[in-house]
């Protein structure tokens, strides 16, 4: 049977947008609007195949982290490519999809086809085996493909921001050959086009990319830069939740792009990947999260030419860092950050590209084990960036950043208390005298509360929230205010 939305959710034509989803009932902010228990297809990306359960998407922590080895993954004995965290997950996956693709994946192992090819292979094999009904197949083929448009705009194709025609051809040939199905190549090409256009990214609780998913229901959610919904995954299920109160009869929308990105970047990404120009209120008025892309403080202090030069140079270094080896990435991102620090009094800390460079630097510092610097940047988001961009504490993007901060502080506590204590880290943090155990208690409660509201009761971080026995002590607001003051000093002192 095709995926079914609740009766209150209906698909309708939207002028200039194709089909959209509408609700016949009012929804309050932070509610579950609808969910898809098992989307049509979802797979871990190539980078995470060895670290993620193929069924529930449980992701192994890095081996050198304090939370490592909570679970282990076992490879499928057939294809040896996919892994599972439990016999239950393996049985569920085998019944739903893997038994149709296992032999085909085994034939190409140890080579790993791209995610889009693996999605196409699975759909083709399930279709041929009869596990994908005619109704499900037609539901899939009814999605937008933009096959002709994907081949246009040579500039976007040459820049790598749009899939090359020859790559679509190669992926189609690979999916056809590896699966061994008898579908004509033009059918496979149309399927690949639909996968490219309609795939949704599977995120971790920290909004890191983990894989891709095709849901014929959720694919009909249109984009807005000021969306009333967001989507998230938990144990392989897809949930659509409200970001604001939604009146009866309203269209449900999500953001296809990073809501922190300025208008010009959102427009470029939407045009290159989804082939449309957004005309929402935020794009028309050049707003990001409701704030002007050009705040008055910048307009009065820097010329348009100077500001454009500053932003472009920052983005150029950011791109250079993303392509650089890990040991060089941090140095390049620090250089990019240094472009903006002389203007800190007028350049808002939340504005991109400064904030996005800071985010990349935080992630890079975590990768290098530079925990003091990672803490400083994470605190800047917690204290200064996210409260401005996302006033609601339970907004999933803000909650995810808070969760990331909690994980960093947990790691710092581990580094400071393990037998071979990290003396350099202790030296870097000594002046701030932060009681990290107390901070963890508070942030654990905060994350638990915000994730319940923003992500629902099936919170993807439930297993990671540590419950600390307070042994009769009352960690009240006064204690938190004292620790918060220390954290504010650390945010300023540890990083620019």
mmCIF file of C-alpha atoms in Angstrom, residues 38 65 104 124 141 150 172 176 235 273 282 288 319 337 344 369 404 431 440 454 483:
data_model
loop_
_atom_site.group_PDB
_atom_site.id
_atom_site.type_symbol
_atom_site.label_atom_id
_atom_site.label_comp_id
_atom_site.label_asym_id
_atom_site.label_seq_id
_atom_site.Cartn_x
_atom_site.Cartn_y
_atom_site.Cartn_z
ATOM 1 C CA UNK A 38 8.657 3.392 7.793
ATOM 2 C CA UNK A 65 35.127 9.403 22.773
ATOM 3 C CA UNK A 104 22.996 -7.464 -5.582
ATOM 4 C CA UNK A 124 13.893 -1.510 -8.681
ATOM 5 C CA UNK A 141 6.408 8.053 -10.367
ATOM 6 C CA UNK A 150 18.255 18.968 -14.455
ATOM 7 C CA UNK A 172 21.215 5.043 -14.090
ATOM 8 C CA UNK A 176 20.343 -1.000 -13.857
ATOM 9 C CA UNK A 235 14.876 5.068 14.892
ATOM 10 C CA UNK A 273 19.185 21.613 -6.186
ATOM 11 C CA UNK A 282 11.582 36.221 3.912
ATOM 12 C CA UNK A 288 17.059 35.432 7.671
ATOM 13 C CA UNK A 319 35.161 26.551 0.994
ATOM 14 C CA UNK A 337 37.257 34.075 11.505
ATOM 15 C CA UNK A 344 32.812 42.524 15.979
ATOM 16 C CA UNK A 369 40.385 17.131 20.076
ATOM 17 C CA UNK A 404 26.013 19.570 21.091
ATOM 18 C CA UNK A 431 40.863 30.312 35.254
ATOM 19 C CA UNK A 440 25.885 18.935 32.910
ATOM 20 C CA UNK A 454 10.800 20.031 19.680
ATOM 21 C CA UNK A 483 27.859 28.771 36.642
#
